[in-house]
Tab-separated table of C-alpha atoms in Angstrom:
chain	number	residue	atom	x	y	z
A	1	UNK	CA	0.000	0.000	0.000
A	2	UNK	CA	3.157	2.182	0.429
A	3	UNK	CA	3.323	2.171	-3.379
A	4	UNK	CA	-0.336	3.186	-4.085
A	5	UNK	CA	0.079	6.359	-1.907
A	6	UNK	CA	3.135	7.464	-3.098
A	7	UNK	CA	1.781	7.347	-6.435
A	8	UNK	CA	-1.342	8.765	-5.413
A	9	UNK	CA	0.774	11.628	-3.624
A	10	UNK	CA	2.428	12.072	-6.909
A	11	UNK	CA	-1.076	12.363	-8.430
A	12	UNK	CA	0.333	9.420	-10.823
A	13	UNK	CA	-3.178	7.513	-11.287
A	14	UNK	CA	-2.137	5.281	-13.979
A	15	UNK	CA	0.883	3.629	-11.545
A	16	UNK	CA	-1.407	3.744	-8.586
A	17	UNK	CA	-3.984	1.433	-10.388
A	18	UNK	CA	-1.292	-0.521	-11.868
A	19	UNK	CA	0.207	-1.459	-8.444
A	20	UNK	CA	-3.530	-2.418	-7.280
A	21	UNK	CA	-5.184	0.656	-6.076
A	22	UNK	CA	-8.676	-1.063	-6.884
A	23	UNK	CA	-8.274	-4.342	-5.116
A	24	UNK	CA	-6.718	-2.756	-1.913
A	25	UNK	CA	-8.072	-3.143	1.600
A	26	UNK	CA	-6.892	-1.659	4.632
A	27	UNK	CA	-3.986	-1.903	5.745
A	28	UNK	CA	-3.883	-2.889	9.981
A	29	UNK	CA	-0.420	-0.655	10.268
A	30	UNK	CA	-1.036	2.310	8.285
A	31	UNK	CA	-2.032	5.671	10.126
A	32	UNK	CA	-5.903	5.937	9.961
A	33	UNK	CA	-5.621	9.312	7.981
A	34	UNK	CA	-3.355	7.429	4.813
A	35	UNK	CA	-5.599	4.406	5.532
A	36	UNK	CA	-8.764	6.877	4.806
A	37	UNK	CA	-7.438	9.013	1.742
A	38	UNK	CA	-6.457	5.417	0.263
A	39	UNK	CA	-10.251	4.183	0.116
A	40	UNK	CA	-11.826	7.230	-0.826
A	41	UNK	CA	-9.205	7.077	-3.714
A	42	UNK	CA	-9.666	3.795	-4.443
A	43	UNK	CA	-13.960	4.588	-3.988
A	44	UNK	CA	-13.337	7.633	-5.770
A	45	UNK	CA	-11.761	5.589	-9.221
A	46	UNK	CA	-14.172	2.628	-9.187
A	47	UNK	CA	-16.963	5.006	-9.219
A	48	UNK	CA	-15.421	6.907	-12.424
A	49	UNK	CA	-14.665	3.537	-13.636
A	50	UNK	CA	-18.905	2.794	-12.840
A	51	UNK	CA	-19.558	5.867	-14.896
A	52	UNK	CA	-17.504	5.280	-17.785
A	53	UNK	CA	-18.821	1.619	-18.139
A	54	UNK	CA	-22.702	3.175	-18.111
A	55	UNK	CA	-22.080	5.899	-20.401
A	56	UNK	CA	-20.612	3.119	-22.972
A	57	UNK	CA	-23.125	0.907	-22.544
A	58	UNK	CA	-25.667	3.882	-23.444
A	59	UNK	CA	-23.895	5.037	-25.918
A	60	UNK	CA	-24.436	1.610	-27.424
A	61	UNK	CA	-27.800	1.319	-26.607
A	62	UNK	CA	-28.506	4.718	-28.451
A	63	UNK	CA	-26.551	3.556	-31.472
A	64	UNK	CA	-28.425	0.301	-31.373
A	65	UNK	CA	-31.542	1.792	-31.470
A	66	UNK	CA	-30.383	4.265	-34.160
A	67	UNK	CA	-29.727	2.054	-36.543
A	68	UNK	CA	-33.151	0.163	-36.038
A	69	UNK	CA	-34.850	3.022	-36.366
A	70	UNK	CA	-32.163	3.518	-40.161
A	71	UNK	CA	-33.078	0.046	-40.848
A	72	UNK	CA	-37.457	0.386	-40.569
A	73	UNK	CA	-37.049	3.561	-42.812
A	74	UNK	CA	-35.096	1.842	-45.654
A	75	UNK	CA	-37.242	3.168	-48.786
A	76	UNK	CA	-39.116	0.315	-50.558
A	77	UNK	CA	-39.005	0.153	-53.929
A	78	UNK	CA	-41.984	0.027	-56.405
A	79	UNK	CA	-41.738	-2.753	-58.858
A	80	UNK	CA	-42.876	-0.350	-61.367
A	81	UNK	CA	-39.915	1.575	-60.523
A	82	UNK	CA	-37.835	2.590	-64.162
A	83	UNK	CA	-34.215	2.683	-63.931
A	84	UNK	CA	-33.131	6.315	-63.279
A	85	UNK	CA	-36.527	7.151	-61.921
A	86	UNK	CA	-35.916	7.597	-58.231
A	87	UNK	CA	-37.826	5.116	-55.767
A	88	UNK	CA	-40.962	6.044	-53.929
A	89	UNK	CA	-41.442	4.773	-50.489
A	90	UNK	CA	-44.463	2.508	-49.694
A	91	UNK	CA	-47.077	4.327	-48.356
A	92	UNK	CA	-48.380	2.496	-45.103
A	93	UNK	CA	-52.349	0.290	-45.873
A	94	UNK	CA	-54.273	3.228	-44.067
A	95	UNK	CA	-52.746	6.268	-46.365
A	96	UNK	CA	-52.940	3.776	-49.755
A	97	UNK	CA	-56.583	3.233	-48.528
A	98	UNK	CA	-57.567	7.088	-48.275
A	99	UNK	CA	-55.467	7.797	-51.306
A	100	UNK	CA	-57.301	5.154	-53.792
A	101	UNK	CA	-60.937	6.512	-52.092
A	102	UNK	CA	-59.480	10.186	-53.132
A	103	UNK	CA	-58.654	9.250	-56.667
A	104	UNK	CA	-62.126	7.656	-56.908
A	105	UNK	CA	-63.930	10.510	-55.734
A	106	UNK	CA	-62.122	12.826	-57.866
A	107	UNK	CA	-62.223	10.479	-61.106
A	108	UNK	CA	-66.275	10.662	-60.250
A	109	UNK	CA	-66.258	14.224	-60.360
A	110	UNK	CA	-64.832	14.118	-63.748
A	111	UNK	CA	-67.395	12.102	-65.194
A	112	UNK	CA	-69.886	14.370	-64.300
């Protein structure tokens, strides 16, 4: 533990993790003061540590979800589609239902 807090007292993170600063316990012979700025170090990191984990998990989530949402707006393609002529996307039952009613009413109007 002598290692962790002089590294800590250096403010060198890196080598106080490397020499075990998550894992440690307290130490019976230390002074109670180096004994308590050792845990809330040690606290302090696996919290950030915590944090870091959650925000990458979310960010994944939020990507995930992203690129469901990409993959139910993928534009469907007419069969009567010419090549050059760009593609239309399908119109959803309700909306092709109100549009064909439309048409009708309007192509009865003509007639008369």
């Amino acid at each position: 533990m002598h290692v962790i807090a002089a590294a800590l007292a250096t403010d060198d993170l890196d080598r106080a993790i490397e020499t075990g600063l998550l894992a440690c316990e307290p130490c019976p012979g230390c002074d109670p003061v180096c004994t308590a700025s050792l845990l809330a170090a040690r606290d302090a990191r696996r919290g950030a540590l915590a944090a870091r984990e959650r925000f990458r998990a979310r960010d994944a989530r939020l990507r995930r979800r992203a690129e469901e949402r990409a993959a139910r707006r993928v534009v469907v393609t007419s069969p009567t589609t010419t090549p050059g002529e760009s593609p239309r996307p399908a119109l959803p039952p309700a909306a092709a239902a109100a549009l064909a009613r439309a048409k009708a009413r309007a192509d009865a109007a003509k007639k008369h």
